[in-house]
Every structure is written in C-alpha cells, then in structure tokens.
C-alpha cells in the first residue's frame, strides 16, 4: 500500500485552520473522522520548528518563542529547539532590554 504523502500535508493544514477556529479546517478534519489535534508529535514539532524559524527571520521573537515551546512540548529533548529558543530569548532581550 502506497500512502499519499500529500494527505499528511492536507491534515496539517486543516489542523492549523482548525486551531484558528476556521470552519473549513474543522469540517475537513471531521470528514476524515479526526479531531483538530491528531498529528503525530513529529509532525507537530516539524511544523512548529519551521514556523519558529520563520518568526525569528522576521524578528517576531515572542511568536518564535511560542513556536519553539510547542516543539519542546512535542519533543522535550529536541536540542535544536532548545538552541533556537535560547536565541529567540537573547534576541528579544537585546531588542527590548
């Protein structure tokens, strides 16, 4: 059986929409018999890591901190998330004093 790799992407996008209370995301997940938070910890961590890095790039440090904390909730021993979280805090402190 070959699994459609785009299915995971569609579910992840629907979950993101569902977290924003978007009815389209919620209805898509319900059509699959899923609740809004059904992704594996690995997928949740990967999405949050990507978002955190993007927030760092645009100097949205508070949002980056939130995303790296989400990674750590899913994967408490993720060294890259710990490093990025420390960087986000340091950059926020340097900016805000």
PDB file of C-alpha atoms in Angstrom:
ATOM      1  CA  UNK A   1       0.000   0.000   0.000  1.00  0.00           C
ATOM      2  CA  UNK A   2       1.424   3.372  -1.044  1.00  0.00           C
ATOM      3  CA  UNK A   3       0.492   6.231   1.249  1.00  0.00           C
ATOM      4  CA  UNK A   4      -0.249   9.599  -0.345  1.00  0.00           C
ATOM      5  CA  UNK A   5       2.343  11.980   1.191  1.00  0.00           C
ATOM      6  CA  UNK A   6       0.143  14.972   0.459  1.00  0.00           C
ATOM      7  CA  UNK A   7      -2.507  13.596   2.832  1.00  0.00           C
ATOM      8  CA  UNK A   8      -0.325  14.468   5.844  1.00  0.00           C
ATOM      9  CA  UNK A   9       0.156  17.977   4.495  1.00  0.00           C
ATOM     10  CA  UNK A  10      -3.587  18.413   3.988  1.00  0.00           C
ATOM     11  CA  UNK A  11      -4.317  17.223   7.527  1.00  0.00           C
ATOM     12  CA  UNK A  12      -1.623  19.512   8.954  1.00  0.00           C
ATOM     13  CA  UNK A  13      -3.064  22.485   7.060  1.00  0.00           C
ATOM     14  CA  UNK A  14      -6.581  21.627   8.214  1.00  0.00           C
ATOM     15  CA  UNK A  15      -5.360  21.378  11.808  1.00  0.00           C
ATOM     16  CA  UNK A  16      -3.756  24.805  11.525  1.00  0.00           C
ATOM     17  CA  UNK A  17      -7.025  26.206  10.244  1.00  0.00           C
ATOM     18  CA  UNK A  18      -8.977  24.395  12.951  1.00  0.00           C
ATOM     19  CA  UNK A  19      -6.755  25.915  15.660  1.00  0.00           C
ATOM     20  CA  UNK A  20      -7.737  29.308  14.241  1.00  0.00           C
ATOM     21  CA  UNK A  21     -11.395  28.244  14.540  1.00  0.00           C
ATOM     22  CA  UNK A  22     -11.740  28.164  10.764  1.00  0.00           C
ATOM     23  CA  UNK A  23     -14.847  26.139   9.852  1.00  0.00           C
ATOM     24  CA  UNK A  24     -13.239  24.726   6.691  1.00  0.00           C
ATOM     25  CA  UNK A  25     -10.405  23.150   8.644  1.00  0.00           C
ATOM     26  CA  UNK A  26     -12.781  21.753  11.245  1.00  0.00           C
ATOM     27  CA  UNK A  27     -15.147  20.289   8.653  1.00  0.00           C
ATOM     28  CA  UNK A  28     -12.275  18.712   6.689  1.00  0.00           C
ATOM     29  CA  UNK A  29     -10.964  17.002   9.816  1.00  0.00           C
ATOM     30  CA  UNK A  30     -14.446  15.858  10.784  1.00  0.00           C
ATOM     31  CA  UNK A  31     -14.960  14.434   7.285  1.00  0.00           C
ATOM     32  CA  UNK A  32     -11.925  12.229   7.966  1.00  0.00           C
ATOM     33  CA  UNK A  33     -13.240  11.309  11.414  1.00  0.00           C
ATOM     34  CA  UNK A  34     -10.447  13.286  13.085  1.00  0.00           C
ATOM     35  CA  UNK A  35     -10.321  15.855  15.843  1.00  0.00           C
ATOM     36  CA  UNK A  36      -8.318  19.086  15.488  1.00  0.00           C
ATOM     37  CA  UNK A  37      -5.215  17.725  17.228  1.00  0.00           C
ATOM     38  CA  UNK A  38      -4.411  14.360  15.683  1.00  0.00           C
ATOM     39  CA  UNK A  39      -0.967  14.803  14.166  1.00  0.00           C
ATOM     40  CA  UNK A  40       1.958  12.794  15.430  1.00  0.00           C
ATOM     41  CA  UNK A  41       4.374  14.625  17.735  1.00  0.00           C
ATOM     42  CA  UNK A  42       6.982  14.537  14.977  1.00  0.00           C
ATOM     43  CA  UNK A  43       4.734  16.378  12.520  1.00  0.00           C
ATOM     44  CA  UNK A  44       3.608  18.903  15.143  1.00  0.00           C
ATOM     45  CA  UNK A  45       7.246  19.541  16.086  1.00  0.00           C
ATOM     46  CA  UNK A  46       8.359  19.928  12.461  1.00  0.00           C
ATOM     47  CA  UNK A  47       5.611  22.435  11.684  1.00  0.00           C
ATOM     48  CA  UNK A  48       6.278  24.427  14.865  1.00  0.00           C
ATOM     49  CA  UNK A  49      10.041  24.416  14.203  1.00  0.00           C
ATOM     50  CA  UNK A  50       9.512  25.772  10.709  1.00  0.00           C
ATOM     51  CA  UNK A  51       7.185  28.482  11.998  1.00  0.00           C
ATOM     52  CA  UNK A  52       9.578  29.405  14.797  1.00  0.00           C
ATOM     53  CA  UNK A  53      12.473  29.834  12.384  1.00  0.00           C
ATOM     54  CA  UNK A  54      10.324  31.972  10.110  1.00  0.00           C
ATOM     55  CA  UNK A  55       9.306  34.164  13.059  1.00  0.00           C
ATOM     56  CA  UNK A  56      12.988  34.569  14.009  1.00  0.00           C
ATOM     57  CA  UNK A  57      13.775  35.684  10.468  1.00  0.00           C
ATOM     58  CA  UNK A  58      11.181  38.457  10.626  1.00  0.00           C
ATOM     59  CA  UNK A  59      12.122  39.433  14.202  1.00  0.00           C
ATOM     60  CA  UNK A  60       8.825  38.314  15.770  1.00  0.00           C
ATOM     61  CA  UNK A  61      10.615  36.925  18.817  1.00  0.00           C
ATOM     62  CA  UNK A  62       7.573  36.404  21.045  1.00  0.00           C
ATOM     63  CA  UNK A  63       5.923  34.258  18.363  1.00  0.00           C
ATOM     64  CA  UNK A  64       9.178  32.375  17.755  1.00  0.00           C
ATOM     65  CA  UNK A  65       9.388  31.601  21.479  1.00  0.00           C
ATOM     66  CA  UNK A  66       5.825  30.243  21.424  1.00  0.00           C
ATOM     67  CA  UNK A  67       6.591  28.001  18.456  1.00  0.00           C
ATOM     68  CA  UNK A  68       9.830  26.629  19.908  1.00  0.00           C
ATOM     69  CA  UNK A  69       7.968  25.878  23.137  1.00  0.00           C
ATOM     70  CA  UNK A  70       5.435  23.935  21.050  1.00  0.00           C
ATOM     71  CA  UNK A  71       8.299  21.894  19.612  1.00  0.00           C
ATOM     72  CA  UNK A  72       9.509  21.157  23.130  1.00  0.00           C
ATOM     73  CA  UNK A  73       6.029  20.115  24.252  1.00  0.00           C
ATOM     74  CA  UNK A  74       6.025  17.511  21.482  1.00  0.00           C
ATOM     75  CA  UNK A  75       9.727  16.628  21.745  1.00  0.00           C
ATOM     76  CA  UNK A  76      11.181  17.672  25.134  1.00  0.00           C
ATOM     77  CA  UNK A  77      14.747  16.653  24.252  1.00  0.00           C
ATOM     78  CA  UNK A  78      14.924  18.474  20.894  1.00  0.00           C
ATOM     79  CA  UNK A  79      18.323  20.194  21.121  1.00  0.00           C
ATOM     80  CA  UNK A  80      17.723  22.358  18.060  1.00  0.00           C
ATOM     81  CA  UNK A  81      14.511  23.744  19.560  1.00  0.00           C
ATOM     82  CA  UNK A  82      16.313  24.458  22.843  1.00  0.00           C
ATOM     83  CA  UNK A  83      19.069  26.310  20.984  1.00  0.00           C
ATOM     84  CA  UNK A  84      16.583  28.287  18.877  1.00  0.00           C
ATOM     85  CA  UNK A  85      14.536  29.111  21.970  1.00  0.00           C
ATOM     86  CA  UNK A  86      17.657  30.469  23.688  1.00  0.00           C
ATOM     87  CA  UNK A  87      18.480  32.528  20.590  1.00  0.00           C
ATOM     88  CA  UNK A  88      14.948  33.935  20.446  1.00  0.00           C
ATOM     89  CA  UNK A  89      15.115  34.951  24.111  1.00  0.00           C
ATOM     90  CA  UNK A  90      18.552  36.548  23.649  1.00  0.00           C
ATOM     91  CA  UNK A  91      17.434  38.487  20.560  1.00  0.00           C
ATOM     92  CA  UNK A  92      14.251  39.623  22.295  1.00  0.00           C
ATOM     93  CA  UNK A  93      16.280  40.784  25.312  1.00  0.00           C
ATOM     94  CA  UNK A  94      18.773  42.609  23.063  1.00  0.00           C
ATOM     95  CA  UNK A  95      15.909  44.387  21.330  1.00  0.00           C
ATOM     96  CA  UNK A  96      13.767  45.168  24.387  1.00  0.00           C
ATOM     97  CA  UNK A  97      16.475  45.465  27.009  1.00  0.00           C
TER      98      UNK A  97
END
